[in-house]
PDB file of C-alpha atoms in Angstrom:
ATOM      1  CA  MET A   1     -35.356   6.660  -8.571  1.00 43.00           C
ATOM      2  CA  ARG A   2     -33.464   8.623  -5.932  1.00 43.00           C
ATOM      3  CA  MET A   3     -30.866   5.827  -5.531  1.00 40.00           C
ATOM      4  CA  SER A   4     -30.238   5.622  -9.283  1.00 38.00           C
ATOM      5  CA  GLY A   5     -29.802   9.409  -9.389  1.00 39.00           C
ATOM      6  CA  LEU A   6     -27.214   9.236  -6.606  1.00 34.00           C
ATOM      7  CA  LEU A   7     -25.444   6.407  -8.399  1.00 35.00           C
ATOM      8  CA  LEU A   8     -25.321   8.450 -11.601  1.00 35.00           C
ATOM      9  CA  VAL A   9     -23.885  11.484  -9.797  1.00 34.00           C
ATOM     10  CA  ALA A  10     -21.296   9.327  -8.013  1.00 38.00           C
ATOM     11  CA  THR A  11     -20.279   7.775 -11.326  1.00 37.00           C
ATOM     12  CA  LEU A  12     -19.872  11.156 -12.978  1.00 36.00           C
ATOM     13  CA  PHE A  13     -17.605  12.447 -10.234  1.00 37.00           C
ATOM     14  CA  ALA A  14     -15.593   9.260  -9.770  1.00 39.00           C
ATOM     15  CA  GLY A  15     -11.971   9.639 -10.825  1.00 39.00           C
ATOM     16  CA  PRO A  16     -10.032   7.252 -13.015  1.00 40.00           C
ATOM     17  CA  ALA A  17      -8.788   3.990 -11.520  1.00 42.00           C
ATOM     18  CA  TYR A  18      -5.553   4.238  -9.547  1.00 37.00           C
ATOM     19  CA  GLY A  19      -2.606   4.638 -11.911  1.00 40.00           C
ATOM     20  CA  GLN A  20      -4.789   4.803 -14.988  1.00 43.00           C
ATOM     21  CA  THR A  21      -4.652   7.947 -17.091  1.00 44.00           C
ATOM     22  CA  ALA A  22      -6.846   6.738 -19.924  1.00 47.00           C
ATOM     23  CA  THR A  23      -9.729   8.855 -21.063  1.00 45.00           C
ATOM     24  CA  VAL A  24     -13.100   7.187 -20.773  1.00 40.00           C
ATOM     25  CA  ALA A  25     -15.387   8.921 -23.265  1.00 38.00           C
ATOM     26  CA  ALA A  26     -18.431   6.821 -22.426  1.00 40.00           C
ATOM     27  CA  ALA A  27     -19.299   3.560 -20.725  1.00 47.00           C
ATOM     28  CA  ASN A  28     -18.429   1.768 -23.965  1.00 85.00           C
ATOM     29  CA  ALA A  29     -15.340   3.661 -25.210  1.00 92.00           C
ATOM     30  CA  MET A  30     -11.773   4.182 -24.014  1.00 95.00           C
ATOM     31  CA  THR A  31      -8.719   5.958 -25.370  1.00 97.00           C
ATOM     32  CA  CYS A  32      -5.311   4.653 -24.313  1.00 97.00           C
ATOM     33  CA  GLY A  33      -2.436   6.568 -25.887  1.00 95.00           C
ATOM     34  CA  PRO A  34      -2.870   6.178 -29.667  1.00 96.00           C
ATOM     35  CA  LEU A  35      -5.277   3.250 -29.197  1.00 97.00           C
ATOM     36  CA  LYS A  36      -9.047   3.502 -29.006  1.00 97.00           C
ATOM     37  CA  ALA A  37     -11.517   0.811 -27.943  1.00 97.00           C
ATOM     38  CA  GLU A  38     -15.265   0.929 -28.432  1.00 97.00           C
ATOM     39  CA  SER A  39     -17.946  -1.620 -27.661  1.00 96.00           C
ATOM     40  CA  SER A  40     -21.679  -1.963 -28.066  1.00 94.00           C
ATOM     41  CA  LYS A  41     -24.274  -4.609 -27.434  1.00 92.00           C
ATOM     42  CA  ALA A  42     -27.406  -5.431 -29.390  1.00 91.00           C
ATOM     43  CA  GLY A  43     -29.479  -8.200 -27.884  1.00 90.00           C
ATOM     44  CA  SER A  44     -27.080 -10.973 -26.950  1.00 91.00           C
ATOM     45  CA  THR A  45     -24.393  -9.919 -29.449  1.00 94.00           C
ATOM     46  CA  SER A  46     -21.426  -7.800 -28.370  1.00 95.00           C
ATOM     47  CA  ARG A  47     -19.352  -5.853 -30.860  1.00 95.00           C
ATOM     48  CA  TRP A  48     -16.041  -4.151 -30.158  1.00 96.00           C
ATOM     49  CA  THR A  49     -13.479  -2.310 -32.216  1.00 96.00           C
ATOM     50  CA  ILE A  50      -9.833  -1.552 -31.525  1.00 96.00           C
ATOM     51  CA  SER A  51      -8.315   1.301 -33.561  1.00 96.00           C
ATOM     52  CA  GLY A  52      -4.637   2.135 -33.582  1.00 93.00           C
ATOM     53  CA  PRO A  53      -1.495   2.614 -35.639  1.00 88.00           C
ATOM     54  CA  SER A  54      -1.897  -0.685 -37.496  1.00 85.00           C
ATOM     55  CA  GLY A  55      -5.524  -0.044 -38.453  1.00 91.00           C
ATOM     56  CA  LYS A  56      -8.842  -1.151 -37.090  1.00 94.00           C
ATOM     57  CA  THR A  57      -9.851  -4.563 -35.743  1.00 93.00           C
ATOM     58  CA  ALA A  58     -13.516  -5.429 -35.267  1.00 95.00           C
ATOM     59  CA  GLU A  59     -14.814  -8.380 -33.250  1.00 94.00           C
ATOM     60  CA  THR A  60     -18.298  -9.755 -32.674  1.00 94.00           C
ATOM     61  CA  GLY A  61     -19.439 -12.438 -30.274  1.00 93.00           C
ATOM     62  CA  ILE A  62     -21.975 -13.700 -27.819  1.00 94.00           C
ATOM     63  CA  LEU A  63     -20.198 -13.182 -24.516  1.00 95.00           C
ATOM     64  CA  ARG A  64     -20.670 -14.324 -20.965  1.00 93.00           C
ATOM     65  CA  ASN A  65     -18.917 -11.121 -19.885  1.00 91.00           C
ATOM     66  CA  GLY A  66     -16.926  -8.281 -21.384  1.00 91.00           C
ATOM     67  CA  PRO A  67     -15.310  -6.968 -23.315  1.00 95.00           C
ATOM     68  CA  ARG A  68     -13.508  -5.168 -20.501  1.00 94.00           C
ATOM     69  CA  PHE A  69     -10.929  -2.531 -21.423  1.00 96.00           C
ATOM     70  CA  GLU A  70      -7.968  -1.445 -19.308  1.00 95.00           C
ATOM     71  CA  CYS A  71      -5.120   0.961 -20.033  1.00 96.00           C
ATOM     72  CA  LEU A  72      -1.619   0.174 -18.722  1.00 95.00           C
ATOM     73  CA  ASP A  73       1.050   2.875 -18.464  1.00 93.00           C
ATOM     74  CA  SER A  74      -1.093   5.192 -20.635  1.00 94.00           C
ATOM     75  CA  ALA A  75      -0.009   3.160 -23.663  1.00 95.00           C
ATOM     76  CA  VAL A  76      -0.987  -0.540 -23.602  1.00 97.00           C
ATOM     77  CA  LEU A  77      -4.648  -1.405 -24.155  1.00 97.00           C
ATOM     78  CA  VAL A  78      -5.806  -4.665 -22.564  1.00 96.00           C
ATOM     79  CA  VAL A  79      -9.039  -6.306 -23.681  1.00 96.00           C
ATOM     80  CA  GLU A  80     -10.533  -9.217 -21.740  1.00 95.00           C
ATOM     81  CA  PHE A  81     -13.702 -11.162 -22.385  1.00 95.00           C
ATOM     82  CA  THR A  82     -15.318 -14.536 -21.773  1.00 95.00           C
ATOM     83  CA  SER A  83     -17.278 -16.218 -24.554  1.00 93.00           C
ATOM     84  CA  SER A  84     -20.663 -17.772 -23.944  1.00 93.00           C
ATOM     85  CA  ALA A  85     -18.881 -21.161 -24.057  1.00 93.00           C
ATOM     86  CA  GLY A  86     -16.685 -20.083 -21.120  1.00 92.00           C
ATOM     87  CA  HIS A  87     -13.427 -19.433 -23.009  1.00 92.00           C
ATOM     88  CA  SER A  88     -11.658 -16.345 -21.636  1.00 94.00           C
ATOM     89  CA  LEU A  89      -9.207 -14.325 -23.707  1.00 95.00           C
ATOM     90  CA  PHE A  90      -6.662 -11.659 -22.784  1.00 95.00           C
ATOM     91  CA  THR A  91      -5.223  -9.452 -25.541  1.00 96.00           C
ATOM     92  CA  ALA A  92      -2.729  -6.610 -25.083  1.00 96.00           C
ATOM     93  CA  TYR A  93      -2.502  -4.045 -27.893  1.00 96.00           C
ATOM     94  CA  PHE A  94       0.643  -1.926 -28.075  1.00 96.00           C
ATOM     95  CA  PRO A  95       1.115   1.550 -29.583  1.00 95.00           C
ATOM     96  CA  ASP A  96       3.683   0.168 -32.054  1.00 93.00           C
ATOM     97  CA  GLY A  97       0.867  -1.815 -33.734  1.00 93.00           C
ATOM     98  CA  THR A  98       1.688  -5.239 -32.270  1.00 93.00           C
ATOM     99  CA  ASP A  99      -0.474  -7.334 -29.985  1.00 94.00           C
ATOM    100  CA  ILE A 100      -0.246 -10.522 -27.939  1.00 95.00           C
ATOM    101  CA  ALA A 101      -3.098 -12.795 -26.911  1.00 95.00           C
ATOM    102  CA  TYR A 102      -3.401 -15.572 -24.354  1.00 93.00           C
ATOM    103  CA  GLY A 103      -6.169 -17.635 -22.870  1.00 92.00           C
ATOM    104  CA  ARG A 104      -7.079 -16.147 -19.509  1.00 83.00           C
ATOM    105  CA  GLN A 105      -5.963 -19.348 -17.762  1.00 87.00           C
ATOM    106  CA  GLN A 106      -2.395 -18.676 -19.014  1.00 91.00           C
ATOM    107  CA  ILE A 107      -2.086 -15.333 -17.241  1.00 90.00           C
ATOM    108  CA  ASP A 108      -2.384 -14.290 -13.614  1.00 91.00           C
ATOM    109  CA  ARG A 109      -3.240 -11.070 -11.892  1.00 90.00           C
ATOM    110  CA  ARG A 110      -1.381  -9.892  -8.808  1.00 90.00           C
ATOM    111  CA  GLY A 111      -2.859  -6.718  -7.416  1.00 89.00           C
ATOM    112  CA  ASN A 112      -3.073  -4.324 -10.340  1.00 88.00           C
ATOM    113  CA  ARG A 113      -0.398  -6.156 -12.404  1.00 93.00           C
ATOM    114  CA  PHE A 114      -0.866  -8.745 -15.132  1.00 95.00           C
ATOM    115  CA  VAL A 115       1.558 -11.691 -14.950  1.00 95.00           C
ATOM    116  CA  LEU A 116       2.228 -13.175 -18.391  1.00 94.00           C
ATOM    117  CA  PRO A 117       4.180 -16.273 -19.426  1.00 92.00           C
ATOM    118  CA  VAL A 118       7.868 -15.342 -19.571  1.00 92.00           C
ATOM    119  CA  GLN A 119       7.876 -16.407 -23.243  1.00 87.00           C
ATOM    120  CA  ALA A 120       5.763 -13.297 -23.990  1.00 91.00           C
ATOM    121  CA  LYS A 121       8.522 -10.926 -22.872  1.00 93.00           C
ATOM    122  CA  ALA A 122      10.556 -11.386 -26.069  1.00 89.00           C
ATOM    123  CA  ARG A 123       7.448 -10.575 -28.148  1.00 92.00           C
ATOM    124  CA  ILE A 124       6.882  -7.250 -26.377  1.00 95.00           C
ATOM    125  CA  ALA A 125       8.843  -4.145 -27.370  1.00 95.00           C
ATOM    126  CA  SER A 126      11.355  -3.278 -24.654  1.00 94.00           C
ATOM    127  CA  ALA A 127       9.598   0.035 -23.919  1.00 95.00           C
ATOM    128  CA  PHE A 128       6.484  -1.844 -22.727  1.00 96.00           C
ATOM    129  CA  ARG A 129       7.962  -4.906 -20.967  1.00 94.00           C
ATOM    130  CA  ALA A 130       7.926  -3.234 -17.559  1.00 93.00           C
ATOM    131  CA  ALA A 131       4.114  -2.925 -17.719  1.00 94.00           C
ATOM    132  CA  PHE A 132       3.911  -6.661 -16.934  1.00 96.00           C
ATOM    133  CA  ASP A 133       5.326  -9.247 -14.570  1.00 91.00           C
ATOM    134  CA  TYR A 134       6.210 -12.724 -15.825  1.00 92.00           C
ATOM    135  CA  HIS A 135       5.799 -16.324 -14.633  1.00 90.00           C
ATOM    136  CA  CYS A 136       7.501 -19.597 -15.574  1.00 87.00           C
ATOM    137  CA  LYS A 137       4.439 -21.857 -15.226  1.00 85.00           C
ATOM    138  CA  LEU A 138       3.794 -22.360 -18.950  1.00 77.00           C
ATOM    139  CA  GLU A 139       6.180 -25.071 -20.136  1.00 77.00           C
ATOM    140  CA  MET A 140       5.923 -25.593 -23.904  1.00 76.00           C
ATOM    141  CA  PRO A 141       8.277 -27.846 -25.883  1.00 76.00           C
ATOM    142  CA  ALA A 142       8.068 -25.545 -28.911  1.00 73.00           C
ATOM    143  CA  ASP A 143       8.848 -22.468 -26.778  1.00 76.00           C
ATOM    144  CA  PRO A 144      11.089 -23.608 -23.899  1.00 75.00           C
ATOM    145  CA  ILE A 145      12.110 -21.431 -20.960  1.00 78.00           C
ATOM    146  CA  SER A 146      15.876 -20.964 -20.904  1.00 77.00           C
ATOM    147  CA  PRO A 147      17.808 -20.574 -17.632  1.00 78.00           C
ATOM    148  CA  ALA A 148      18.389 -16.887 -18.489  1.00 77.00           C
ATOM    149  CA  MET A 149      14.660 -16.329 -18.933  1.00 78.00           C
ATOM    150  CA  ARG A 150      13.909 -17.880 -15.532  1.00 77.00           C
ATOM    151  CA  ALA A 151      15.651 -14.927 -13.864  1.00 73.00           C
ATOM    152  CA  ASP A 152      12.748 -12.720 -15.042  1.00 75.00           C
ATOM    153  CA  CYS A 153      10.053 -14.890 -13.448  1.00 75.00           C
ATOM    154  CA  ALA A 154       8.097 -13.626 -10.465  1.00 76.00           C
ATOM    155  CA  PHE A 155       7.146 -17.266  -9.718  1.00 67.00           C
TER     156      PHE A 155
END
């Protein structure tokens, strides 16, 4: 009992993650600029909602882990989860109402930065492109990487 009390006190006084200015209202809610994420779990079913300028999106699933919320540059809300079947998904929600989603195997993480396929850069508003780094590992015939795009690749 004493250890759990100490853990609770430490959690209450812990500051936000380095570089993150999001407000965490509870263990299952986060505000990131104009975006708000909430999650709950009942039995084996997880439910989460993303609210923002373009409305409200609700998801339900039986997850292996997540959903995990992260706020980038006090504006971009990232949601990650892994389904019970082992499929991992990364979705970034932007304050302009757009979003992008990739399978977790298509993105990398270097330190505290997400590295997306360079093809994603054109789909992100210019104000938010600097929140990410980009790679040139995802070769797709329908969405080729031009020589000019390769200059933006970290690897």
